[in-house]
Each structure stands twice: as structure tokens, then as C-alpha cells.
Coordinates of C-alpha atoms in Angstrom, one line a residue:
Chain A
X21 CA 81.9 126.2 108.0
X22 CA 79.7 128.9 106.5
X23 CA 80.1 129.1 102.7
X24 CA 79.1 132.8 102.2
X25 CA 82.5 134.5 102.2
X26 CA 85.6 134.3 100.2
X27 CA 87.9 131.6 101.5
X28 CA 91.6 132.3 101.1
X29 CA 94.4 129.8 101.4
X30 CA 98.0 130.9 101.7
X31 CA 100.3 129.0 99.4
X32 CA 104.1 129.1 99.1
X33 CA 104.0 128.9 95.3
X34 CA 101.0 131.0 94.3
X35 CA 100.6 133.3 97.3
X36 CA 96.9 133.1 97.5
X37 CA 94.4 130.6 96.4
X38 CA 90.9 132.0 96.8
X39 CA 87.5 130.4 96.6
X40 CA 84.6 132.8 95.9
X41 CA 81.1 132.0 97.2
X42 CA 79.6 133.7 94.1
X43 CA 81.4 131.4 91.7
X44 CA 79.6 128.1 91.4
X45 CA 82.8 126.2 90.6
X46 CA 84.7 127.7 93.6
X47 CA 81.7 127.2 95.9
X48 CA 81.4 123.5 95.0
X49 CA 85.1 122.9 95.2
X50 CA 85.4 124.6 98.6
X51 CA 82.8 122.1 99.9
X52 CA 84.9 119.3 98.4
X53 CA 88.0 120.6 100.2
X54 CA 86.2 120.2 103.5
X55 CA 85.3 116.6 103.0
X56 CA 87.0 114.0 105.2
X57 CA 88.5 112.2 102.1
X58 CA 90.1 115.3 100.9
X59 CA 91.4 116.3 104.3
X60 CA 93.0 112.9 104.5
X61 CA 95.5 114.2 102.0
X62 CA 97.0 116.4 104.7
X63 CA 98.3 113.2 106.2
X64 CA 99.9 111.9 103.0
X65 CA 103.2 113.4 102.0
X66 CA 103.5 114.4 98.3
X67 CA 107.0 113.0 98.1
X68 CA 106.9 109.9 100.3
X69 CA 110.4 109.3 101.6
X70 CA 112.1 112.2 99.8
X71 CA 112.6 114.0 103.1
X72 CA 115.3 111.4 103.9
X73 CA 117.4 113.2 101.3
X74 CA 115.7 116.7 101.2
X75 CA 114.5 117.4 104.8
X76 CA 112.3 120.2 103.5
X77 CA 110.3 118.0 101.2
X78 CA 107.5 117.3 103.7
X79 CA 104.6 119.0 101.9
X80 CA 101.3 117.2 101.7
X81 CA 99.2 116.0 98.8
X82 CA 96.5 118.4 100.0
X83 CA 98.8 121.4 99.3
X84 CA 99.6 120.0 95.9
X85 CA 96.0 119.3 95.0
X86 CA 95.0 122.9 95.8
X87 CA 97.8 124.1 93.5
X88 CA 96.5 121.8 90.7
X89 CA 93.0 123.3 91.2
X90 CA 94.5 126.8 91.0
X91 CA 96.3 126.0 87.7
X92 CA 93.3 124.2 86.3
X93 CA 91.2 127.4 86.8
X94 CA 93.9 129.4 85.0
X95 CA 94.0 127.0 82.1
X96 CA 90.2 127.0 81.9
X97 CA 90.2 130.8 81.8
X98 CA 92.5 130.5 78.7
X99 CA 90.0 128.1 77.1
X100 CA 87.1 130.5 77.9
X101 CA 88.9 133.5 76.4
X102 CA 89.9 131.6 73.2
X103 CA 86.8 129.6 72.5
X104 CA 83.4 130.5 71.0
X105 CA 81.7 127.5 72.5
X106 CA 83.0 127.3 76.0
X107 CA 81.2 124.6 78.1
X108 CA 80.5 125.6 81.7
X109 CA 79.6 122.0 82.4
X110 CA 82.9 120.6 81.1
X111 CA 84.8 123.3 83.0
X112 CA 83.0 122.3 86.2
X113 CA 83.9 118.6 85.8
X114 CA 87.5 119.5 84.9
X115 CA 87.9 121.8 88.0
X116 CA 86.5 119.1 90.3
X117 CA 88.7 116.4 88.7
X118 CA 91.8 118.6 89.1
X119 CA 91.1 119.2 92.7
X120 CA 90.3 115.5 93.4
X121 CA 93.0 113.9 91.1
X122 CA 95.1 112.6 94.0
X123 CA 92.3 111.8 96.4
X124 CA 92.9 108.0 95.8
X125 CA 96.6 108.1 96.7
X126 CA 97.6 105.7 99.4
X127 CA 100.4 106.2 101.9
X128 CA 103.8 106.3 100.3
X129 CA 102.1 106.1 97.0
X130 CA 103.8 103.8 94.6
X131 CA 105.8 101.7 97.1
X132 CA 102.5 100.9 98.8
X133 CA 100.7 100.2 95.6
X134 CA 103.3 97.7 94.5
X135 CA 103.2 95.7 97.6
X136 CA 99.5 95.2 98.2
X137 CA 98.0 92.0 97.0
X138 CA 94.9 93.5 95.2
X139 CA 97.0 95.8 93.1
X140 CA 95.0 98.8 92.2
X141 CA 96.4 102.0 90.9
X142 CA 95.6 105.1 92.8
X143 CA 93.5 106.4 89.9
X144 CA 91.2 103.4 90.4
X145 CA 90.8 104.3 94.1
X146 CA 90.2 108.0 93.1
X147 CA 87.3 106.9 90.9
X148 CA 85.9 104.7 93.7
X149 CA 86.1 107.5 96.3
X150 CA 84.4 109.9 93.9
X151 CA 81.5 107.6 93.2
X152 CA 81.4 105.5 96.3
X153 CA 79.9 105.9 99.8
X154 CA 81.9 109.0 100.7
X155 CA 81.4 112.6 101.6
X156 CA 82.9 113.6 98.3
X157 CA 80.3 111.7 96.4
X158 CA 77.6 113.2 98.6
X159 CA 78.8 116.8 97.8
X160 CA 79.0 116.1 94.1
X161 CA 75.6 114.3 94.0
X162 CA 74.0 117.1 95.9
X163 CA 75.1 119.5 93.2
X164 CA 73.6 117.2 90.5
X165 CA 73.1 113.4 90.1
X166 CA 75.5 112.8 87.2
X167 CA 78.4 114.8 88.4
X168 CA 80.2 112.1 90.4
X169 CA 80.1 109.7 87.5
X170 CA 81.3 112.3 85.1
X171 CA 84.3 113.2 87.2
X172 CA 85.1 109.6 88.0
X173 CA 84.9 108.7 84.3
X174 CA 87.7 111.1 83.6
X175 CA 90.1 109.1 85.8
X176 CA 89.0 105.7 84.5
X177 CA 89.2 106.8 80.9
X178 CA 92.7 108.2 81.4
X179 CA 92.6 109.2 77.7
X180 CA 92.3 112.9 76.9
X181 CA 89.7 113.4 74.2
X182 CA 89.4 117.2 74.3
X183 CA 91.0 120.3 75.6
X184 CA 89.1 120.1 78.9
X185 CA 90.5 116.6 79.6
X186 CA 93.9 117.8 78.7
X187 CA 93.8 120.2 81.6
X188 CA 93.8 117.1 83.8
X189 CA 96.0 114.8 81.7
X190 CA 98.5 115.9 79.1
X191 CA 102.1 117.0 78.7
X192 CA 100.9 120.4 79.8
X193 CA 98.4 119.6 82.6
X194 CA 97.6 121.4 85.8
X195 CA 99.1 118.6 87.8
X196 CA 102.6 118.8 86.3
X197 CA 102.6 122.6 86.2
X198 CA 102.2 122.4 90.0
X199 CA 104.4 119.5 91.1
X200 CA 107.4 120.6 89.1
X201 CA 107.4 124.0 90.9
X202 CA 106.2 122.9 94.3
X203 CA 108.5 119.8 94.6
X204 CA 111.5 121.8 93.5
X205 CA 110.8 124.6 95.9
X206 CA 110.1 122.3 98.9
X207 CA 113.1 120.1 98.1
X208 CA 115.3 123.2 97.9
X209 CA 117.0 122.2 94.7
X210 CA 118.5 124.9 92.5
X211 CA 118.1 123.3 89.0
X212 CA 114.8 122.3 87.5
X213 CA 113.3 125.8 87.2
X214 CA 111.3 127.1 84.3
X215 CA 109.6 130.4 83.4
X216 CA 106.1 129.7 84.5
X217 CA 104.6 133.1 83.7
X218 CA 106.2 133.2 80.2
X219 CA 104.9 129.7 79.5
X220 CA 101.4 130.7 80.4
X221 CA 101.7 133.9 78.4
X222 CA 102.7 131.9 75.3
X223 CA 99.8 129.6 75.7
X224 CA 97.2 129.6 72.9
X225 CA 94.3 127.4 71.9
X226 CA 94.6 125.9 68.4
X227 CA 93.4 123.0 66.4
X228 CA 95.3 119.8 67.0
X229 CA 95.0 116.3 65.5
X230 CA 93.8 113.4 67.6
X231 CA 94.4 110.1 66.0
X232 CA 93.4 106.5 66.3
X233 CA 95.9 104.2 64.6
X234 CA 95.0 101.4 62.2
X235 CA 91.7 102.9 61.0
X236 CA 93.4 106.1 60.2
X237 CA 90.6 107.8 62.0
X238 CA 91.9 111.3 62.7
X239 CA 90.0 114.3 63.9
X240 CA 90.7 118.0 64.7
X241 CA 89.9 119.2 68.1
X242 CA 90.9 122.2 70.3
X243 CA 94.1 121.9 72.2
X244 CA 96.8 123.9 73.9
X245 CA 99.6 125.2 71.6
X246 CA 102.5 127.4 72.6
X247 CA 103.4 130.4 70.6
X248 CA 106.8 130.4 69.1
X249 CA 108.1 132.7 71.8
X250 CA 107.4 129.9 74.3
X251 CA 109.9 127.5 72.8
X252 CA 112.7 128.1 75.2
X253 CA 110.3 128.1 78.2
X254 CA 108.9 124.8 77.0
X255 CA 112.5 123.4 76.7
X256 CA 113.1 124.4 80.3
X257 CA 109.8 122.9 81.3
X258 CA 110.8 119.5 79.9
X259 CA 114.3 119.8 81.3
X260 CA 112.8 120.7 84.7
X261 CA 110.9 117.4 84.6
X262 CA 114.1 115.5 83.7
X263 CA 116.0 117.1 86.5
X264 CA 113.3 116.6 89.1
X265 CA 113.1 112.9 88.2
X266 CA 116.9 112.5 88.3
X267 CA 117.5 114.5 91.5
X268 CA 114.4 114.0 93.5
X269 CA 111.9 111.3 92.5
X270 CA 114.4 108.7 91.4
X271 CA 117.1 109.6 93.9
X272 CA 118.9 106.4 94.8
X273 CA 118.5 106.9 98.6
X274 CA 114.8 107.7 98.4
X275 CA 114.3 104.7 96.2
X276 CA 116.2 102.6 98.7
X277 CA 113.6 103.4 101.3
X278 CA 110.9 102.7 98.8
X279 CA 112.1 99.3 97.8
X280 CA 112.6 98.5 101.5
X281 CA 109.0 99.5 102.3
X282 CA 107.8 97.4 99.4
X283 CA 109.8 94.5 100.7
X284 CA 108.5 95.1 104.3
X285 CA 104.9 95.2 103.1
X286 CA 105.4 92.2 100.9
X287 CA 106.8 90.2 103.8
X288 CA 104.0 91.5 106.1
X289 CA 101.3 90.3 103.5
X290 CA 103.0 86.9 103.3
X291 CA 103.0 86.5 107.1
X292 CA 99.4 87.6 107.4
X293 CA 98.3 85.3 104.6
X294 CA 100.1 82.4 106.4
X295 CA 98.3 83.1 109.6
X296 CA 101.4 84.5 111.4
X297 CA 99.9 87.6 112.8
X298 CA 101.7 87.1 116.1
X299 CA 105.1 87.4 114.5
X300 CA 104.3 90.8 112.9
X301 CA 103.9 92.8 116.1
X302 CA 100.5 94.1 114.8
X303 CA 97.0 93.5 116.0
X304 CA 94.1 91.9 114.2
X305 CA 92.1 95.2 114.7
X306 CA 94.8 97.3 112.9
X307 CA 93.3 98.8 109.7
X308 CA 96.5 98.0 107.8
X309 CA 96.2 94.3 108.8
X310 CA 92.6 94.3 107.7
X311 CA 93.4 96.0 104.4
X312 CA 96.4 93.8 103.5
X313 CA 94.7 90.5 104.4
X314 CA 91.8 91.0 102.2
X315 CA 91.6 90.0 98.5
X316 CA 88.9 92.6 98.0
X317 CA 89.9 95.5 100.3
X318 CA 87.1 97.8 101.4
X319 CA 87.0 101.4 100.4
X320 CA 86.2 102.3 104.0
X321 CA 89.5 100.7 105.1
X322 CA 91.5 102.3 102.3
X323 CA 90.3 105.8 103.3
X324 CA 91.6 105.2 106.8
X325 CA 95.1 104.6 105.6
X326 CA 97.7 107.4 105.7
X327 CA 101.4 107.9 106.3
X328 CA 100.8 108.1 110.1
X329 CA 99.1 104.8 110.2
X330 CA 101.9 103.1 108.3
X331 CA 104.7 104.7 110.4
X332 CA 102.9 103.7 113.5
X333 CA 102.7 100.1 112.2
X334 CA 106.4 100.2 111.2
X335 CA 107.3 101.3 114.8
X336 CA 105.5 98.3 116.1
X337 CA 107.0 95.9 113.5
X338 CA 110.4 96.9 114.8
X339 CA 109.6 94.6 117.8
X340 CA 108.2 91.9 115.6
X341 CA 109.2 88.3 116.1
X342 CA 109.9 87.9 112.4
X343 CA 113.6 88.9 111.9
X344 CA 113.2 90.1 108.3
X345 CA 110.3 92.3 109.2
X346 CA 111.9 93.7 112.2
X347 CA 115.2 94.5 110.5
X348 CA 113.4 96.3 107.6
X349 CA 111.3 98.3 110.0
X350 CA 114.4 99.3 112.0
X351 CA 116.2 100.3 108.8
X352 CA 113.4 102.6 107.7
X353 CA 113.0 104.2 111.1
X354 CA 116.7 104.8 111.6
X355 CA 117.5 105.6 108.0
X356 CA 119.8 102.7 107.9
X357 CA 119.1 102.0 104.3
X358 CA 120.2 99.3 102.0
X359 CA 123.4 99.8 100.0
X360 CA 123.1 100.6 96.4
X361 CA 125.0 99.6 93.2
X362 CA 123.7 102.1 90.6
X363 CA 124.4 100.1 87.4
X364 CA 122.2 102.3 85.2
X365 CA 124.2 105.4 86.2
X366 CA 127.4 104.1 84.7
X367 CA 128.4 105.7 81.4
X368 CA 127.4 104.0 78.1
X369 CA 131.1 103.2 77.6
X370 CA 131.2 101.5 81.0
X371 CA 128.0 99.6 80.4
X372 CA 128.4 98.6 76.8
X373 CA 125.7 96.0 76.1
X374 CA 126.2 94.2 79.4
X375 CA 123.2 95.5 81.3
X376 CA 120.6 93.1 80.0
X377 CA 122.9 90.1 80.7
X378 CA 123.7 91.4 84.2
X379 CA 120.0 91.9 84.9
X380 CA 119.3 88.3 83.8
X381 CA 122.1 86.9 86.0
X382 CA 121.0 89.0 89.1
X383 CA 117.6 87.5 88.7
X384 CA 118.9 84.0 88.4
X385 CA 121.4 84.1 91.2
X386 CA 120.1 86.7 93.7
X387 CA 116.4 86.3 94.6
X388 CA 114.1 85.1 97.3
X389 CA 114.1 81.7 95.6
X390 CA 117.9 81.3 95.7
X391 CA 117.9 82.5 99.4
X392 CA 120.0 85.5 98.5
X393 CA 117.5 88.4 98.5
X394 CA 118.5 91.4 96.5
X395 CA 116.1 94.2 95.8
X396 CA 116.1 95.9 92.4
X397 CA 114.9 99.3 91.3
X398 CA 114.0 99.8 87.6
X399 CA 112.7 102.9 85.9
X400 CA 113.0 105.0 82.8
X401 CA 114.2 108.5 83.0
X402 CA 112.8 110.5 80.2
X403 CA 112.5 114.3 79.6
X404 CA 109.7 114.0 77.1
X405 CA 107.9 111.1 78.8
X406 CA 106.4 108.6 76.4
X407 CA 105.0 105.2 77.0
X408 CA 106.4 102.3 75.2
X409 CA 103.6 102.6 72.7
X410 CA 103.2 103.6 69.1
X411 CA 100.5 106.1 69.7
X412 CA 101.5 109.6 70.7
X413 CA 98.3 111.8 70.5
X414 CA 98.3 115.5 70.4
X415 CA 97.8 115.7 74.2
X416 CA 101.0 113.7 74.8
X417 CA 103.0 116.3 72.9
X418 CA 104.2 119.8 73.6
X419 CA 103.1 121.7 70.4
X420 CA 104.9 124.8 69.2
X421 CA 103.1 127.2 66.8
X422 CA 104.8 128.2 63.5
X423 CA 105.8 131.8 63.0
X424 CA 103.6 132.1 59.9
X425 CA 100.6 131.2 62.1
X426 CA 99.9 128.2 59.9
X427 CA 99.9 125.0 62.1
X428 CA 102.3 123.8 64.7
X429 CA 105.1 121.2 65.3
X430 CA 106.0 118.7 68.0
X431 CA 108.7 120.4 70.1
X432 CA 111.0 117.4 69.4
X433 CA 111.0 118.5 65.8
X434 CA 111.8 122.1 66.6
X435 CA 114.2 121.8 69.5
X436 CA 117.6 120.1 69.1
X437 CA 117.8 120.0 72.9
X438 CA 114.6 118.0 73.3
X439 CA 115.4 115.8 70.3
X440 CA 118.8 114.9 71.9
X441 CA 117.3 114.0 75.3
X442 CA 117.1 110.2 74.9
X443 CA 115.6 108.2 77.7
X444 CA 118.0 106.7 80.3
X445 CA 117.4 103.4 81.9
X446 CA 117.6 103.3 85.7
X447 CA 118.7 100.0 87.1
X448 CA 120.0 99.6 90.6
X449 CA 120.5 96.7 93.0
X450 CA 120.1 97.1 96.7
X451 CA 121.2 94.8 99.6
X452 CA 121.8 94.9 103.3
X453 CA 125.4 93.8 103.7
X454 CA 128.8 94.5 102.3
X455 CA 129.7 90.9 101.4
X456 CA 126.6 90.6 99.2
X457 CA 127.3 94.0 97.6
X458 CA 130.8 92.8 96.9
X459 CA 129.3 89.7 95.1
X460 CA 127.0 91.9 93.0
X461 CA 129.9 94.2 91.9
X462 CA 132.1 91.2 91.1
X463 CA 129.3 89.8 89.0
X464 CA 129.2 93.0 87.0
X465 CA 132.9 92.8 86.4
X466 CA 132.5 89.2 85.2
X467 CA 129.8 90.2 82.8
X468 CA 131.8 93.1 81.5
X469 CA 134.7 90.8 80.7
Chain B
X17 CA 108.7 81.7 85.2
X18 CA 110.4 81.8 81.8
X19 CA 112.9 84.6 81.1
X20 CA 110.9 87.4 79.6
X21 CA 113.5 88.3 77.1
X22 CA 113.5 84.8 75.6
X23 CA 109.8 84.7 75.7
X24 CA 109.4 87.9 73.7
X25 CA 111.9 86.8 71.2
X26 CA 110.2 83.4 71.0
X27 CA 106.8 85.0 70.4
X28 CA 108.1 87.1 67.6
X29 CA 109.8 84.0 66.1
X30 CA 106.6 82.0 66.3
X31 CA 104.8 84.8 64.6
X32 CA 106.8 84.2 61.5
X33 CA 109.8 86.2 62.7
X34 CA 108.0 89.6 62.6
X35 CA 105.5 91.5 64.7
X36 CA 104.4 95.0 63.8
X37 CA 103.7 97.6 66.6
X38 CA 104.5 98.1 70.2
X39 CA 100.8 98.0 71.0
X40 CA 100.4 94.7 69.2
X41 CA 103.3 93.2 71.1
X42 CA 101.9 94.3 74.4
X43 CA 98.4 93.0 73.7
X44 CA 99.7 89.8 72.1
X45 CA 101.6 88.9 75.2
X46 CA 98.7 89.8 77.4
X47 CA 96.3 87.7 75.5
X48 CA 98.7 84.7 75.3
X49 CA 99.0 85.0 79.0
X50 CA 95.2 85.0 79.3
X51 CA 95.2 81.8 77.2
X52 CA 97.6 80.1 79.7
X53 CA 101.1 81.0 78.6
X54 CA 101.7 81.7 82.3
X55 CA 104.6 84.2 81.8
X56 CA 104.4 85.5 85.4
X57 CA 104.6 89.1 84.2
X58 CA 102.6 91.9 85.8
X59 CA 100.1 94.0 84.0
X60 CA 98.6 97.3 85.1
X61 CA 95.7 99.2 83.6
X62 CA 96.7 102.2 81.6
X63 CA 94.7 104.4 79.2
X64 CA 95.7 102.0 76.4
X65 CA 94.5 99.0 78.4
X66 CA 96.6 96.4 80.2
X67 CA 100.2 97.2 79.9
X68 CA 103.3 95.4 81.3
X69 CA 106.5 97.4 82.0
X70 CA 108.2 94.0 82.0
X71 CA 107.2 93.3 78.4
X72 CA 108.5 96.7 77.3
X73 CA 111.7 96.2 79.2
X74 CA 112.2 92.7 77.9
X75 CA 111.8 93.9 74.3
X76 CA 114.4 96.7 74.9
X77 CA 116.8 94.2 76.5
X78 CA 116.3 91.7 73.6
X79 CA 117.3 94.5 71.2
X80 CA 120.4 95.3 73.2
X81 CA 121.3 91.7 73.3
X82 CA 120.8 91.5 69.5
X83 CA 118.2 88.7 69.6
X84 CA 115.5 91.1 68.5
X85 CA 115.5 94.0 66.1
X86 CA 113.2 97.0 66.4
X87 CA 112.9 99.4 63.5
X88 CA 110.8 102.5 63.7
X89 CA 108.9 103.8 60.6
X90 CA 106.8 107.0 60.2
X91 CA 103.2 106.0 59.8
X92 CA 100.1 107.8 58.7
X93 CA 100.0 111.4 60.1
X94 CA 103.6 110.8 61.2
X95 CA 102.5 108.5 64.0
X96 CA 105.5 106.2 64.2
X97 CA 105.3 102.4 64.4
X98 CA 107.8 99.8 65.3
X99 CA 108.5 96.6 63.4
X100 CA 110.1 93.8 65.5
X101 CA 112.0 91.0 63.8
X102 CA 113.7 87.9 65.2
X103 CA 115.9 85.7 63.2
X104 CA 116.2 82.9 65.9
X105 CA 114.5 79.6 65.3
X106 CA 111.1 79.3 66.8
X107 CA 111.2 77.8 70.3
X108 CA 109.4 74.6 71.3
X109 CA 107.4 76.5 73.8
X110 CA 106.8 80.0 75.1
X111 CA 106.3 80.1 78.9
X112 CA 104.0 77.2 79.7
X113 CA 102.5 77.1 76.2
X114 CA 103.7 74.7 73.5
X115 CA 104.7 76.2 70.2
X116 CA 101.8 74.8 68.1
X117 CA 99.2 76.2 70.4
X118 CA 100.9 79.6 70.5
X119 CA 101.1 79.6 66.7
X120 CA 97.3 79.0 66.5
X121 CA 96.6 81.8 68.9
X122 CA 99.0 84.2 67.1
X123 CA 97.4 83.4 63.7
X124 CA 94.0 84.2 65.2
X125 CA 95.3 87.5 66.5
X126 CA 96.9 88.3 63.1
X127 CA 93.4 88.7 61.6
X128 CA 92.6 91.7 63.9
X129 CA 93.9 95.3 64.1
X130 CA 95.9 96.6 67.0
X131 CA 92.9 98.5 68.3
X132 CA 90.8 95.4 68.2
X133 CA 93.5 93.6 70.2
X134 CA 93.6 96.5 72.6
X135 CA 89.8 96.4 73.1
X136 CA 89.9 92.6 73.5
X137 CA 92.7 92.8 76.0
X138 CA 90.9 95.6 77.9
X139 CA 87.6 93.7 77.9
X140 CA 89.3 90.6 79.3
X141 CA 91.3 92.6 81.9
X142 CA 88.3 94.4 83.2
X143 CA 86.2 91.2 83.2
X144 CA 88.6 89.5 85.6
X145 CA 89.6 92.6 87.5
X146 CA 86.5 94.0 89.1
X147 CA 84.0 94.3 86.3
X148 CA 82.5 90.8 85.7
X149 CA 79.1 92.4 84.8
X150 CA 78.5 95.1 82.2
X151 CA 82.1 94.8 81.0
X152 CA 81.3 96.1 77.5
X153 CA 79.8 99.3 79.1
X154 CA 82.9 99.8 81.2
X155 CA 85.1 99.4 78.1
X156 CA 83.0 102.0 76.2
X157 CA 83.2 104.4 79.2
X158 CA 87.0 104.1 79.3
X159 CA 87.6 104.1 75.5
X160 CA 84.8 106.3 74.1
X161 CA 86.6 107.0 70.8
X162 CA 87.9 103.5 70.1
X163 CA 85.1 101.3 71.4
X164 CA 82.8 101.7 68.4
X165 CA 80.1 98.9 68.1
X166 CA 81.8 97.3 65.1
X167 CA 85.2 97.2 66.8
X168 CA 83.7 95.9 70.0
X169 CA 82.0 93.2 68.1
X170 CA 85.2 92.1 66.5
X171 CA 87.1 92.3 69.8
X172 CA 84.6 89.9 71.3
X173 CA 84.9 87.6 68.3
X174 CA 88.7 87.6 68.8
X175 CA 88.1 86.6 72.4
X176 CA 85.8 83.8 71.2
X177 CA 88.5 82.7 68.7
X178 CA 91.0 82.5 71.5
X179 CA 88.7 80.5 73.7
X180 CA 88.4 83.4 76.2
X181 CA 84.7 84.0 75.9

């Protein structure tokens, strides 16, 4: 495609996303959009199985990635306007990274990641695609030799060290700013909104403290800080994340399909490793078979995988000789999903301190080893997502400027709402039949007594 | 596989009944696993090196069960840190590792900072997960602010002390 005119993409969230041929960043990124690895993202749904609950949620990772790029450009403009030493080079790397941040996602994302033997997170594949034998790497290298490595490093480092990195990875990054709006819109849910324009209007660049524990090695760097007028918008932004997780990403029905896909792929891997290809309904030449059998899967195979390949394999596994595989495949195809006992959703009063004991007993009594397979789903639902770590650097915080213009505070110290939002543990058990579900509920009653 | 809750409590008990920091807990369990504790827990690479959701969950569960106590304190620059304490008697073994061996390894780790543990765990993880050559360079690429030459030297010394290098 000629690269000498403005390329415009219609987008349901932003209206128009344009790539100008006169802008070196736009021009390079447009060439990246047209690589086969980026175009593969058309065939990977952003929300995996969420359309089982929200039929409209069928948007692709490609649409999301374009939105992230759009937001990244906007954030970079903020940096340029506020900084005396803006780096065109860092901006170029950041824009490329924003556009390519999901290029390593596999089909059905996390459910797939958890089942494959050589467990690699999608960020790892992203880095491999960017610096491997790919069209993306060719485009970046044609621009200049070091660019592919610089973009890939950003994903491997996974640690924001300055304001440019924070555009790609922070509490207020281009990715989250897009998916919260896009996923809500496409799922059609009413809650989970936030004032996007006001939030951007309140955005400033200020000095923030980056720290390394132990050595008490702290340094001041530029970072995004919200003006005081952005406090309520920031609260809504964090609440939006909480609501999206509760209602969409961790929906118990969506998660039922995810745990079933993980179980199906785990079973498939086990059969393939035992040399039982015949009982899977698949062929040796299938790329999914080749990928799952290998301890060191090839990048060229990974790039071939998408949702369509997996759904096609699931259709054929429905006729598999292996009963477990066939039954899981049928369940996914017909939306006959496992039943769920959502223990984590019980009130604190109902749960008391019984949950850890229940989890332990479920593990002891209901597992593949005891011949009574039960699938579990565990997650943490948190509005102001923090890892279980001591460190919380400036880029993991939402910072609110003080009215006197002197410094800023963590939003948790300014907002009683945010402070009150304690993380909630998600713990569910899933199984195929009513009798087993009855046993699981009975066990809970026993533990509670 | 041993119960992860018992194992975490056991590790804290063998460490003199106290272990300071969530980072230290994560890296301690990882490095004990690398030394043959055989916990069966899964680790994934995060920006802070290998991390196990199972370890974090087990620590939380142990606190709910009352076998572990976690107290949070404000640290330097208000970065909070957690102190874990366990009053249970030290177990005879943690996972597949007898208590005496675990104590020796824990004592060795006690001489190093949490960052050095993190660098050591990251080095080991990358070495056995796709980066057998030029591992130090890979650690430096991923942790440009933490992987100073002095810290890397000490991280490698820790791995040597633990018999992992």
C-alpha cells in the first residue's frame, strides 16, 4: 500500500485514528500495522470468551492496539508540551511499543498461556516477535538497527524507569486508558464509566520519586501527576477498573469457559505427550499439535495460532476418541458450561475464616489424583491493583497534585473511597455434574460448622 | 506436593520465626525451590523477577488461618514493608528439604539484601528459562536500575553460597 497519503481508521471510541505520512512516528507505525504479525491480531478477540455473556464483546486485539497507539500519541504530546528536554527517540520507541504491546498475545490469552507446557507469558512472545525473524522486526530494523531491540527491551524490562516507559506501563498507561473504555462499550455495560476528557485535561507532568528499597536509593524523575481537579475523575477511573473486572473479565460464566479451555488443552497436551494423537481427533500436521508437543515451541508456529485455529481444533476434538476431551470440546461449542460455586462472592459474614480451610480440603479431596476432578478459579479483585510486593514505585500509583502546587500525594491518601476499596479474593469451584456440585456445597457447610 | 500454607509457615519458623518483606519471602521460597525443596509451586516472570501467585496466596491464607502473622510498617520514603512472624515450632522438613539443610540455606540468604535476592533469583530463573548464555547481560537489560555491578557480584556470590552456581 502506498505510504504517501494520510491513512484514516474509523474507531468506535475515538472516531478517527489518523496516520500522517509526514510524521516519522506515524509513518513507521503505519508500516507496522501492515505487517502479517500485527494483522494476526484481527483474529484474536480482545476478550476471549466474554461474548458468551456479552454478545457484543467480539472486538479484536487489533482494534484495541490501535486505540492504545492513539492514547500513547496523546500522552506523548503532553510530555512534549511540558518538558524542556523531550526525546524524539524515546517517543518513537514508546509509540512503537504501545502499538505492538499485544502482538505476542496467543488465542484466548491467559487460558491458553496457562495450559501450554512451555509457559511463556505473552510479553515474552511480544519481545520475540519484535526482535525475531518477522516482518515487524524487518520494518523496525529498516528504520534503524537498534530500534527492534530497544522496543523489545521495554517489554522484557517490564519496569517503568521514566515517563516514556510509564506511557506503556503504569497505573495511567495508554493500554488501560483504552481497554477500560473499549471493553465497557463493546460489552454494553452501563457502569464502569469515567470522564476521559477531564482526566486528560487534569494531566500534568511533575517530579516523582522512584525508589529502590534496601539501599534507600531514591531518585527524582518526570512522571504524570493529576491536578487536584482530577481527583474525582481519577476515583471513577479506578472504580471503572474494579467494575470491569467484577462484571466482565472475572465474570463467573466467562471464567467457566476459560477453566474448561485450560482443562481441554491440558488434557490435549497430556494425550499428545503420551503418543495418543489418534484419540484427539487432530492431525500431526495441525499447527496446534506441533506447537503443544514441543518443549521449545517455534516462533513461526506461535505466529500461526489464532482464535480461528483453536476453534477449528475444538470442533474436531468434539469427535475425539478421548471422552474427556470430547466432552469439554462439546461443552465449549454449545455453551454447556461447568456449574459454579462462587465461594469468594459470599459475604465476609458468611465466609468467616473458613475459606483457606475449604480451599485446602477441595485440593485434598477433589483433584485429578483423587479421581474427582474439580476445576478452580482463583484471582484477586482490586481497584488499585498492586502486586503482593513491598515496592510500589511512583508509576504504580495515581498521584494527585496538592492545591498549593507543592508536591503530590498517592490517591489512596487523598480519597476515602479509594482507601476503602480493599482487594477481594475470587475463589470458585467448577464441575460438570450436579451430584459433585452437591458434594462441594456440602463440604462448605461442614467447614463452616 | 506439600501444602503451600504449611510450607510458608514452616519456612518462616525455620528462619527464626520471622521474615521481613514480601519480596524476601517470594525470593526465599524461589531459591529454596531451586535448591531442591520441590514445592511444586509455579513461578512466572514479572518485572520484579520470578513470582509465584501461589506463595502470595498461601501467605494470605496462613494469616487468615492464624498460623502466620503479617504486620505492615511504613518504611523509608513511606514505602511499606511487611514483617511475617510464625510462632509454630519449626517443622522437620519443608517440602522435600530437611530442616537442617533449609536452615543453612536460609542463614546464607539472611546475609543479603532483598534486592540481591531478587537479582539472584532472576539470574537463576533466566539461566534455566531460555537464557543459558549471557545471563548477566539479560538481567542487566531487564533491571537496569537494580543490577549494578556490585549488587550483581553479590547476587552471584549468594548463588555460589547456595550451591546454585
